[in-house]
DNA sequence: TTGTATGCGTTATCAT
DNA sequence: ATGATAACGCATACAA
């Protein structure tokens, strides 16, 4: 579909206003121009409904006002939330977002990075899984949840503190024997620190704990097996479980219900992420909430910072605990 | 952050290969070129790691290879799914996507449309709520779920058939007295046809039905009141309920459970959309599934179609029914 | 202060 | 078939 050939350009405005091209440019960019000229130009702009062609602009300035976001998908709630907030942060600054869904495909990740650079984006924000991505130095990059070397800033929530908080919460809520359940990438990334934080929290509270960590490829049923092995006379020996994500917690809750365990009476569950049903309803479970909006702002900030005095290699943002029905706070004390 | 000044251009390639600029352009665009030249150029391209600047390309061709997507947000599951699939469909065709989250703000919708046109996008896909959006004829537009006049194609799922299917399913599943629950925009849009389809289905099956439709602004508690008014001796008089969305179904299920009703034993529930927990787990409820992937493809197809012989004003894509635990199919017959 | 001219990277129209 | 050159819309250094 060929565009109508009547999109006005600066030249048209100049002709309409009876001034030179450069003058129009100056008016558009807010540079000093004689008042009488300014008014003539502004009138002409309004009359022709002129709008600058930001691509031609970019060609000159070698800036596209576009940043690329690489993310596995937009359907899993945590990713969806990131996309939403990063989009808002960018639009607020008049930046466009080039969305690239990678589907965890490491070669697709590399392909999109190349494509993004070919499209001359001003920067890239990436939540990626390819351990050896090649990123041209010329394009600013900010990573989410996985450090990619000292020269590339990484933004994450404070996963260690989150794990610790989960342990402390369970202790506060009266648990005596807890478990940590984890699945996911074995790649070293920030979320992996949830485990260490949890252990740390358990130790500091002298809370007895056990861990079940599924490696890549191990079937999910291993969790069910693990839990069944800890049921004696119909009673689960754990009274608290910390799941590495809300998604896992959701599945574990279903298993526990199948096994006849009552939540939170028999066993309390805490997840991680802060996922809400349908994106805006109540929490899926009691959870450690990631500050997604702040993470988004931080990514954009770091990426667009013109003169970064010292680019921080890792920024961890504070997490909070939220009640979501799978823990037994007393009615008055829902924090 | 100023970009490194060493991004190679066609001129560099030409110099490296010892040929003229035009020859490089031809090689890049697959136009006929002598074999010996072609090889020299290709080698130079590889050596310099040259990539075409698509913005300069766009400046010439008056094409940006970018389309804008206007959508309320990316966190509600149905929207998230649309964003994901439209993104895939576009990337498949080497098109970029400019994502604009409107948050149901009608003036933001208009603002983004203007901005999109200023950014010279090649087209716009919009799921919008502003009843009088101004869209320049020069930018191709495809609407989702709401017709915006005969000149603008609208893509939706077959909402009428979906409502009908829900009624028929409930009848098949043994229901004798059903209800339709709806909330949402009172704007005339495609999803509103679910009601008419449901009524039609009930009539054709001689199924007794009642409706409860909340207008904009009416508190959600009205549904609870409505349901309580239909409980006699602890028993709900409805044995089947069709909710206009899975999101509503989710809330209704919680209310019914609070009211002591067993699902699906006492009352069966069917929702609409096909939302899955966490985007990829099991269905939230038994539901009429929208063909999101097909809708996305259709939008992109219609938008990018160079010579549309006749642009269809409304395209309705077939929906399907999926079991999601809130209906009582016999174990063997889960379709 | 305002106007003119050049170049950004690419494509297309010419001569050669 | 290949090479030189103009043009796309804009910004800017420079001349008036």
XYZ file of C-alpha atoms (C1' of nucleotides) in Angstrom:
702
model
C 0.000 0.000 0.000
C 1.787 3.112 -1.223
C 1.469 6.100 1.019
C -0.340 9.132 -0.204
C 2.239 11.417 -1.768
C 0.939 14.444 0.071
C 2.820 14.212 3.372
C 4.155 17.701 3.921
C 7.869 18.187 4.453
C 9.971 20.977 5.833
C 10.352 22.303 2.340
C 6.602 22.656 2.011
C 6.435 24.495 5.295
C 9.240 26.807 4.235
C 7.468 27.583 0.993
C 4.161 28.130 2.734
C 5.726 30.457 5.299
C 7.923 32.161 2.762
C 11.115 31.483 4.710
C 14.163 29.328 4.229
C 14.448 25.658 5.053
C 16.924 26.231 7.870
C 14.595 28.618 9.588
C 11.866 26.020 9.734
C 14.310 23.547 11.174
C 15.293 26.004 13.855
C 11.702 26.669 14.807
C 11.007 22.977 15.015
C 14.027 22.435 17.231
C 13.405 25.436 19.431
C 16.466 27.378 18.352
C 16.423 31.218 18.443
C 14.494 32.708 15.551
C 12.996 36.135 15.047
C 9.496 36.357 16.440
C 7.820 37.401 13.233
C 9.433 34.458 11.422
C 8.601 32.056 14.199
C 4.933 32.926 14.029
C 4.818 32.602 10.261
C 6.447 29.193 10.460
C 4.242 27.978 13.274
C 1.168 28.994 11.365
C 2.370 27.178 8.293
C 3.086 24.056 10.336
C -0.405 24.108 11.723
C -1.961 24.799 8.379
C -0.185 21.949 6.639
C -0.378 19.681 9.675
C 3.316 19.118 9.312
C 5.153 16.522 11.383
C 8.874 15.894 11.335
C 10.005 12.656 9.806
C 11.816 11.096 12.700
C 13.606 8.649 10.444
C 15.214 11.365 8.412
C 16.024 13.031 11.680
C 17.658 9.849 12.896
C 19.630 9.509 9.715
C 21.263 12.829 10.415
C 21.785 12.426 14.129
C 22.639 8.746 14.024
C 19.921 8.240 16.597
C 16.730 6.330 16.089
C 14.929 6.951 19.357
C 14.257 3.259 19.439
C 15.403 0.623 21.861
C 14.970 -3.111 21.448
C 13.595 -5.367 24.149
C 14.563 -9.018 24.007
C 12.377 -11.212 26.150
C 11.283 -14.857 25.894
C 7.615 -14.006 25.455
C 4.890 -11.666 26.587
C 2.445 -14.237 27.894
C 4.050 -15.368 31.122
C 2.925 -12.881 33.737
C 6.327 -11.712 34.928
C 7.513 -11.062 31.390
C 4.217 -9.445 30.461
C 4.591 -7.105 33.372
C 8.145 -6.215 32.423
C 7.125 -5.480 28.861
C 4.307 -3.276 30.050
C 6.404 -1.202 32.410
C 9.395 -0.889 30.125
C 7.051 0.227 27.379
C 5.630 2.925 29.628
C 9.062 4.093 30.767
C 10.200 4.408 27.184
C 7.123 6.141 25.852
C 7.399 8.617 28.702
C 10.762 9.602 27.239
C 9.450 9.620 23.675
C 11.372 6.476 22.857
C 9.991 3.673 20.795
C 10.257 0.039 21.704
C 11.154 -2.719 19.292
C 9.780 -5.882 20.850
C 11.544 -9.170 20.133
C 10.047 -12.373 21.518
C 12.814 -14.940 21.619
C 10.955 -17.962 22.964
C 14.106 -19.021 24.865
C 15.724 -19.756 21.509
C 19.379 -18.878 21.981
C 20.087 -18.561 18.293
C 17.025 -16.371 17.870
C 18.396 -14.194 20.631
C 21.603 -13.690 18.707
C 19.669 -13.113 15.511
C 17.534 -10.402 17.064
C 20.545 -8.680 18.531
C 22.111 -8.546 15.123
C 18.839 -7.384 13.624
C 18.448 -4.742 16.311
C 21.881 -3.408 15.552
C 21.169 -3.487 11.875
C 18.052 -1.494 12.579
C 20.362 0.898 14.344
C 18.546 0.927 17.657
C 19.943 3.258 20.275
C 20.179 0.485 22.812
C 19.016 -2.965 23.861
C 17.415 -4.303 27.006
C 17.654 -8.066 27.180
C 16.400 -10.873 29.365
C 18.258 -13.634 27.602
C 19.471 -17.169 28.078
C 22.275 -17.489 25.570
C 25.451 -17.723 27.676
C 27.664 -16.430 24.920
C 25.819 -13.709 23.139
C 27.932 -11.501 20.938
C 27.099 -7.868 21.544
C 28.809 -5.146 19.599
C 30.338 -2.584 21.928
C 28.749 0.121 19.831
C 25.246 -0.612 21.085
C 24.467 0.099 24.740
C 23.069 -2.955 26.467
C 21.345 -3.496 29.775
C 20.694 -7.018 30.988
C 17.880 -8.188 33.208
C 18.403 -10.968 35.742
C 21.686 -12.211 34.330
C 25.082 -10.607 34.516
C 26.854 -10.459 31.171
C 30.205 -9.193 32.270
C 31.453 -6.144 34.116
C 30.955 -3.753 31.219
C 27.245 -4.489 30.878
C 24.908 -3.314 33.624
C 22.527 -5.897 35.007
C 19.237 -5.018 36.667
C 17.479 -7.465 38.951
C 15.478 -7.514 42.100
C 17.299 -8.390 45.275
C 16.848 -12.105 44.903
C 19.092 -13.002 47.808
C 17.178 -10.729 50.169
C 13.968 -12.139 48.758
C 14.959 -15.692 49.626
C 15.993 -14.568 53.042
C 12.739 -12.710 53.533
C 10.795 -15.815 52.586
C 12.620 -17.871 55.207
C 12.114 -15.235 57.862
C 8.442 -14.906 57.030
C 7.926 -18.643 57.319
C 9.738 -18.598 60.648
C 7.605 -15.686 61.845
C 4.513 -17.565 60.791
C 5.445 -20.430 63.054
C 7.052 -22.901 60.695
C 9.498 -25.403 62.158
C 10.471 -27.498 59.148
C 10.497 -26.011 55.690
C 11.452 -26.882 52.133
C 12.809 -25.013 49.125
C 11.636 -26.107 45.698
C 13.286 -24.973 42.548
C 13.276 -25.641 38.836
C 14.453 -23.641 35.881
C 17.602 -22.763 34.076
C 20.838 -24.016 35.520
C 22.531 -21.045 33.919
C 24.050 -18.798 36.528
C 21.700 -15.901 36.915
C 20.373 -13.611 39.591
C 17.223 -15.563 40.470
C 19.474 -18.431 41.474
C 20.436 -16.397 44.506
C 17.007 -17.011 45.958
C 18.277 -20.361 47.143
C 21.314 -18.984 48.943
C 19.220 -16.237 50.518
C 16.699 -18.775 51.730
C 19.368 -20.993 53.243
C 20.883 -17.996 54.911
C 17.545 -16.980 56.355
C 16.841 -20.482 57.639
C 20.226 -20.681 59.312
C 19.896 -17.301 60.987
C 16.533 -18.371 62.383
C 17.665 -21.921 63.155
C 14.930 -23.148 60.875
C 15.231 -26.746 59.726
C 15.081 -26.983 55.934
C 15.431 -29.297 52.997
C 15.863 -28.568 49.289
C 14.649 -30.188 46.120
C 16.180 -28.778 42.986
C 15.209 -30.109 39.595
C 17.868 -29.986 36.942
C 17.118 -29.209 33.328
C 15.259 -32.103 31.811
C 14.176 -33.788 35.027
C 10.447 -34.452 34.942
C 8.178 -32.312 37.014
C 6.794 -35.393 38.706
C 9.934 -35.519 40.805
C 8.386 -32.838 43.006
C 5.322 -34.963 43.624
C 7.553 -37.901 44.454
C 9.625 -35.758 46.787
C 6.560 -34.505 48.619
C 5.029 -37.967 48.897
C 8.225 -39.252 50.427
C 7.779 -36.700 53.150
C 4.269 -37.689 54.079
C 3.931 -39.917 57.115
C 0.528 -41.147 58.180
C -1.075 -38.707 55.808
C 0.772 -35.771 57.300
C 3.407 -33.785 55.467
C 6.534 -33.275 57.505
C 7.012 -29.765 56.097
C 4.892 -26.967 57.490
C 6.255 -24.382 55.099
C 7.438 -24.388 51.479
C 9.249 -21.701 49.532
C 8.859 -22.067 45.781
C 11.289 -20.310 43.498
C 8.450 -18.762 41.458
C 4.722 -18.192 41.781
C 4.315 -20.402 38.763
C 5.942 -23.300 40.573
C 3.977 -22.511 43.715
C 0.779 -22.717 41.704
C 1.655 -26.211 40.518
C 2.840 -27.331 43.925
C -0.391 -26.148 45.498
C -2.330 -28.335 43.108
C -0.164 -31.334 43.958
C -0.531 -30.752 47.673
C -4.285 -30.480 47.398
C -4.331 -33.738 45.491
C -2.312 -35.258 48.307
C -4.928 -34.118 50.782
C -2.914 -31.350 52.393
C -4.704 -28.199 53.480
C -3.178 -24.814 52.665
C -2.310 -22.888 54.749
C -3.479 -24.988 57.719
C -1.184 -27.969 57.113
C 1.493 -26.265 55.093
C 2.147 -22.641 54.199
C 3.419 -21.653 50.778
C 5.413 -18.642 49.665
C 6.212 -18.007 46.023
C 8.286 -15.422 44.203
C 7.441 -12.748 41.595
C 4.200 -11.202 42.742
C 1.997 -12.553 39.978
C -1.657 -11.606 40.054
C -4.495 -13.495 38.465
C -5.375 -11.885 35.163
C -2.656 -9.361 35.719
C -4.734 -7.188 38.009
C -6.707 -9.348 40.425
C -5.507 -10.868 43.685
C -2.141 -12.550 44.152
C -1.825 -16.166 43.073
C -0.192 -16.995 46.411
C 1.637 -15.374 49.258
C 4.756 -14.161 47.579
C 7.903 -12.120 47.386
C 6.987 -9.276 45.046
C 9.492 -8.063 42.491
C 9.441 -4.296 41.936
C 8.782 -4.574 38.231
C 7.951 -0.967 37.642
C 11.155 0.176 39.343
C 13.190 -2.413 37.463
C 11.798 -1.109 34.202
C 12.624 2.468 35.084
C 16.122 1.496 36.116
C 16.783 -0.360 32.881
C 15.656 2.563 30.781
C 17.500 5.042 32.935
C 20.768 3.160 32.718
C 20.400 2.650 29.005
C 19.592 6.230 28.112
C 21.972 7.888 30.548
C 24.066 10.049 28.264
C 27.136 10.439 30.411
C 27.280 7.623 32.860
C 30.077 8.475 35.269
C 30.406 4.868 36.326
C 28.060 2.278 34.933
C 27.087 0.058 37.838
C 27.632 -3.596 36.944
C 24.745 -4.876 39.051
C 21.718 -3.107 40.463
C 19.508 -5.013 42.902
C 16.135 -3.499 43.729
C 14.332 -4.207 47.004
C 11.570 -6.789 47.152
C 8.554 -6.929 49.431
C 6.393 -9.620 50.897
C 2.711 -9.786 50.067
C 0.006 -11.946 51.566
C -1.840 -14.022 49.024
C -3.903 -16.558 50.917
C -1.394 -19.400 51.192
C 0.057 -18.370 54.546
C -1.682 -18.054 57.894
C -1.300 -14.493 59.002
C -3.643 -13.605 61.820
C -6.452 -11.515 60.451
C -5.161 -8.274 61.891
C -1.598 -8.563 60.720
C -1.680 -8.828 56.967
C 1.342 -6.867 55.874
C 26.102 7.488 24.718
C 27.482 8.403 21.322
C 27.781 5.528 18.948
C 31.176 4.447 17.793
C 31.846 6.176 14.493
C 33.005 2.993 12.850
C 29.763 1.552 11.526
C 30.561 0.589 7.962
C 28.418 1.997 5.166
C 27.881 1.060 1.577
C 30.589 3.497 0.640
C 33.079 1.623 2.783
C 32.081 -1.626 1.174
C 32.446 -0.135 -2.280
C 35.912 1.158 -1.446
C 36.936 -2.144 0.065
C 35.702 -4.101 -2.933
C 36.980 -1.547 -5.404
C 33.610 -1.108 -7.101
C 31.062 1.657 -7.361
C 28.386 2.421 -4.832
C 25.547 1.395 -7.106
C 27.034 -2.020 -7.597
C 27.043 -2.679 -3.888
C 23.412 -1.627 -3.678
C 22.553 -4.053 -6.443
C 24.314 -6.921 -4.751
C 22.561 -6.158 -1.493
C 19.198 -6.076 -3.212
C 19.786 -9.156 -5.335
C 19.803 -7.348 -8.659
C 21.815 -8.780 -11.558
C 25.534 -8.176 -11.213
C 28.528 -9.808 -12.833
C 29.719 -12.812 -10.895
C 33.242 -11.571 -10.344
C 31.919 -8.294 -8.938
C 29.346 -10.015 -6.830
C 31.941 -12.127 -5.127
C 34.219 -9.206 -4.463
C 31.361 -7.262 -2.917
C 30.146 -10.175 -0.844
C 33.614 -10.700 0.517
C 33.908 -7.061 1.429
C 30.540 -7.141 3.160
C 31.627 -10.087 5.223
C 34.975 -8.585 5.991
C 33.541 -5.306 7.220
C 30.510 -6.936 8.783
C 28.370 -4.488 6.893
C 24.656 -4.181 7.504
C 22.250 -1.970 5.621
C 20.826 0.975 7.501
C 17.132 0.333 7.278
C 16.303 3.893 8.233
C 18.163 5.313 5.289
C 16.436 2.658 3.245
C 13.100 3.808 4.592
C 13.896 7.406 3.840
C 14.232 6.547 0.188
C 11.369 4.150 -0.122
C 9.010 6.010 2.192
C 8.594 2.749 4.072
C 9.649 2.105 7.606
C 8.956 -1.598 7.960
C 7.325 -0.769 11.231
C 3.739 -1.146 12.334
C 2.250 0.206 15.531
C 0.152 -1.888 17.878
C -2.287 -0.033 20.110
C -3.540 -2.130 22.986
C -4.706 -1.290 26.516
C -1.893 -3.183 28.190
C 0.207 -6.318 27.966
C -0.586 -7.779 31.360
C -4.111 -9.055 30.923
C -3.781 -12.517 29.450
C -5.822 -12.020 26.313
C -3.955 -8.855 25.404
C -0.624 -10.431 26.300
C -1.391 -13.280 23.964
C -2.371 -10.946 21.154
C 0.825 -8.955 21.562
C 2.884 -12.117 21.481
C 1.324 -13.533 18.359
C 1.209 -10.269 16.460
C 4.859 -9.764 17.322
C 5.696 -13.177 15.900
C 3.669 -12.626 12.754
C 5.427 -9.333 12.136
C 8.943 -10.545 12.856
C 8.317 -13.430 10.486
C 7.833 -10.826 7.776
C 10.805 -8.761 8.912
C 8.543 -6.040 10.223
C 9.149 -4.223 13.465
C 6.457 -3.573 16.007
C 5.983 -0.311 17.809
C 4.095 -1.193 20.970
C 1.785 1.410 22.480
C 0.050 0.619 25.767
C -2.950 2.867 26.009
C -4.367 1.842 29.397
C -7.899 2.432 28.069
C -7.112 6.141 27.938
C -9.017 7.422 24.928
C -6.937 10.576 24.589
C -3.748 8.526 24.830
C -5.110 6.382 22.019
C -5.469 9.421 19.819
C -2.053 10.663 20.864
C -0.377 7.415 19.954
C -2.088 7.293 16.609
C -0.770 10.737 15.824
C 2.650 9.779 17.104
C 2.604 6.594 15.075
C 1.820 8.559 11.949
C 4.498 11.068 12.755
C 6.917 8.203 13.122
C 5.778 7.224 9.678
C 4.760 3.700 10.495
C 3.548 1.616 7.588
C 0.359 0.711 9.365
C -1.483 0.433 12.655
C -3.250 -2.415 14.405
C -5.506 -1.168 17.144
C -7.662 -2.588 19.885
C -9.095 0.706 21.033
C -11.969 2.164 22.984
C -12.161 5.698 21.695
C -15.405 5.830 19.704
C -14.270 8.744 17.575
C -10.645 8.230 16.776
C -9.303 10.325 13.956
C -7.272 8.195 11.614
C -5.574 9.689 8.605
C -6.513 7.842 5.474
C -2.861 7.684 4.549
C -2.032 5.106 7.208
C -3.496 1.628 6.789
C -5.416 0.567 9.874
C -6.788 -2.750 11.062
C -9.054 -2.855 14.077
C -9.478 -5.682 16.542
C -12.832 -6.454 18.118
C -14.478 -3.183 17.178
C -15.674 -2.055 13.789
C -14.535 1.424 12.883
C -16.436 1.947 9.712
C -16.680 0.158 6.391
C -13.302 1.340 5.141
C -11.365 -0.130 8.046
C -11.137 -3.914 8.330
C -12.013 -5.383 11.702
C -10.705 -8.719 12.908
C -12.438 -10.613 15.681
C -13.288 -14.119 16.668
C -16.778 -15.333 15.918
C -18.271 -14.045 19.121
C -21.831 -14.821 18.137
C -20.989 -18.426 17.340
C -19.044 -18.583 20.586
C -22.026 -17.535 22.634
C -24.155 -20.021 20.782
C -21.598 -22.758 21.330
C -21.560 -22.034 25.038
C -25.326 -22.403 25.237
C -25.285 -25.622 23.257
C -22.484 -27.040 25.374
C -24.367 -26.295 28.573
C -27.442 -27.945 27.091
C -25.406 -30.973 26.044
C -23.975 -31.167 29.526
C -27.424 -31.501 30.965
C -28.210 -27.994 32.098
C -31.852 -26.984 32.384
C -31.682 -23.437 33.689
C -28.742 -21.229 32.860
C -27.546 -17.681 33.273
C -25.472 -15.213 31.278
C -23.241 -12.808 33.172
C -21.618 -9.845 31.551
C -19.671 -6.747 32.420
C -17.414 -4.486 30.438
C -17.619 -1.693 27.942
C -21.026 -0.631 26.784
C -19.410 0.514 23.558
C -20.730 -1.441 20.619
C -18.069 -3.972 19.799
C -17.777 -7.516 18.587
C -17.564 -9.247 21.983
C -21.008 -7.869 22.728
C -22.361 -10.388 20.250
C -21.641 -13.148 22.729
C -24.877 -12.281 24.442
C -26.987 -12.522 21.294
C -25.315 -15.787 20.339
C -25.990 -17.234 23.746
C -29.638 -16.231 23.670
C -29.937 -17.723 20.233
C -28.380 -20.981 21.399
C -30.649 -21.183 24.418
C -33.729 -20.619 22.309
C -32.786 -23.211 19.736
C -32.299 -25.749 22.525
C -35.315 -24.569 24.499
C -32.994 -23.836 27.379
C -34.363 -21.596 30.099
C -32.060 -18.647 30.735
C -31.654 -15.407 32.598
C -29.203 -12.538 32.124
C -27.405 -10.182 34.427
C -25.586 -7.383 32.688
C -23.622 -4.818 34.648
C -23.416 -1.373 33.144
C -20.329 0.780 33.358
C -19.868 1.922 36.890
C -22.138 -0.605 38.560
C -20.313 -2.312 41.417
C -19.167 -5.839 40.967
C -21.069 -6.877 44.073
C -24.236 -6.790 42.005
C -23.304 -10.215 40.682
C -23.061 -11.634 44.170
C -26.420 -10.116 45.006
C -27.914 -11.531 41.831
C -26.622 -15.011 42.574
C -27.758 -14.904 46.184
C -31.237 -13.958 45.052
C -31.313 -17.169 43.088
C -30.409 -19.443 45.950
C -33.291 -21.251 47.578
C -32.646 -23.502 50.553
C -28.932 -23.287 49.887
C -29.369 -24.442 46.324
C -28.668 -22.268 43.302
C -31.476 -22.353 40.796
C -29.009 -22.165 37.895
C -27.177 -25.307 36.912
C -25.068 -23.567 34.284
C -23.522 -20.132 33.894
C -21.910 -18.523 30.863
C -19.546 -15.694 31.734
C -18.584 -13.194 29.085
C -14.865 -13.634 29.841
C -12.625 -16.058 31.689
C -11.686 -13.200 33.941
C -15.283 -12.773 35.013
C -15.697 -16.542 35.317
C -12.726 -16.611 37.653
C -14.347 -14.059 39.940
C -17.749 -15.705 39.752
C -16.239 -19.044 40.691
C -14.820 -17.497 43.837
C -18.175 -16.012 44.732
C -19.973 -19.299 44.143
C -17.520 -21.186 46.289
C -18.029 -18.648 49.037
C -21.747 -19.261 48.691
C -21.183 -22.944 49.196
C -21.849 -24.044 45.618
C -19.836 -26.909 44.189
C -18.386 -26.578 40.700
C -19.151 -28.369 38.457
C -21.457 -30.598 40.524
C -23.985 -27.919 41.484
C -23.343 -25.490 38.706
C -21.233 -25.634 35.559
C -19.304 -22.621 34.329
C -18.157 -21.678 30.854
C -16.029 -18.625 30.219
C -14.707 -16.958 27.099
C -11.188 -16.278 25.801
C -9.193 -19.426 26.501
C -6.936 -17.992 29.178
C -4.392 -20.341 30.714
C -2.789 -19.996 34.100
C 0.617 -18.423 33.730
C 0.082 -18.233 30.032
C 0.987 -21.831 29.390
C -0.524 -24.058 32.058
C -4.054 -25.439 32.192
C -7.165 -23.449 31.368
C -8.601 -21.239 34.076
C -12.032 -22.699 33.378
C -13.989 -24.484 30.711
C -14.099 -21.918 27.986
C -14.703 -20.757 24.457
C -11.205 -20.368 23.045
C -10.394 -17.441 20.802
C -8.006 -18.292 17.943
C -5.483 -15.658 18.935
C -2.704 -16.863 16.704
C -4.985 -16.854 13.677
C -6.365 -13.448 14.577
C -2.835 -12.080 14.758
C -1.934 -13.522 11.380
C -5.098 -12.137 9.844
C -4.440 -8.641 11.182
C -0.932 -8.593 9.820
C -1.993 -10.111 6.534
C -4.747 -7.568 5.980
C -2.481 -4.704 6.943
C 0.439 -5.656 4.762
C -1.548 -6.826 1.758
C -0.169 -4.675 -1.027
C -3.082 -4.766 -3.426
C -6.197 -5.635 -1.565
C -8.807 -6.365 -4.201
C -11.588 -5.790 -1.703
C -10.750 -5.095 1.908
C -13.202 -7.150 3.973
C -14.900 -4.933 6.545
C -15.238 -7.683 9.140
C -13.456 -10.995 9.523
C -14.741 -13.439 12.139
C -12.530 -16.380 12.990
C -13.916 -19.659 14.351
C -13.792 -20.368 18.061
C -13.572 -23.718 19.829
C -14.682 -25.127 23.115
C -12.140 -26.409 25.635
C -12.669 -28.285 28.832
C -11.123 -26.600 31.835
C -12.483 -28.316 34.931
C -15.610 -26.275 35.537
C -17.968 -28.437 33.517
C -18.880 -32.060 34.023
C -17.861 -33.905 30.918
C -17.794 -37.662 31.431
C -14.197 -38.762 31.736
C -14.067 -40.276 28.280
C -15.542 -37.412 26.365
C -13.332 -34.421 26.964
C -13.351 -32.600 23.680
C 19.418 36.885 12.713
C 18.404 34.476 8.273
C 19.555 31.929 4.186
C 22.483 28.518 1.567
C 24.802 24.466 0.913
C 26.450 20.069 2.182
C 26.050 15.441 3.949
C 23.729 11.475 6.501
C 23.084 6.064 3.755
C 20.417 4.409 0.380
C 18.175 3.680 -4.171
C 17.239 4.702 -8.922
C 18.069 7.038 -13.188
C 20.938 7.952 -16.118
C 25.152 7.746 -19.286
C 29.010 4.950 -20.299
C 26.717 -4.689 -16.986
C 28.816 -0.924 -14.405
C 29.743 3.645 -12.600
C 28.489 8.419 -11.604
C 24.917 11.333 -9.748
C 20.598 13.067 -7.995
C 17.168 12.718 -4.576
C 14.740 11.256 -0.075
C 13.898 14.882 4.656
C 16.438 16.850 7.886
C 20.318 19.364 10.639
C 24.109 22.318 10.720
C 28.303 24.772 9.594
C 29.033 28.620 7.189
C 28.148 32.705 4.408
C 25.366 36.752 3.866
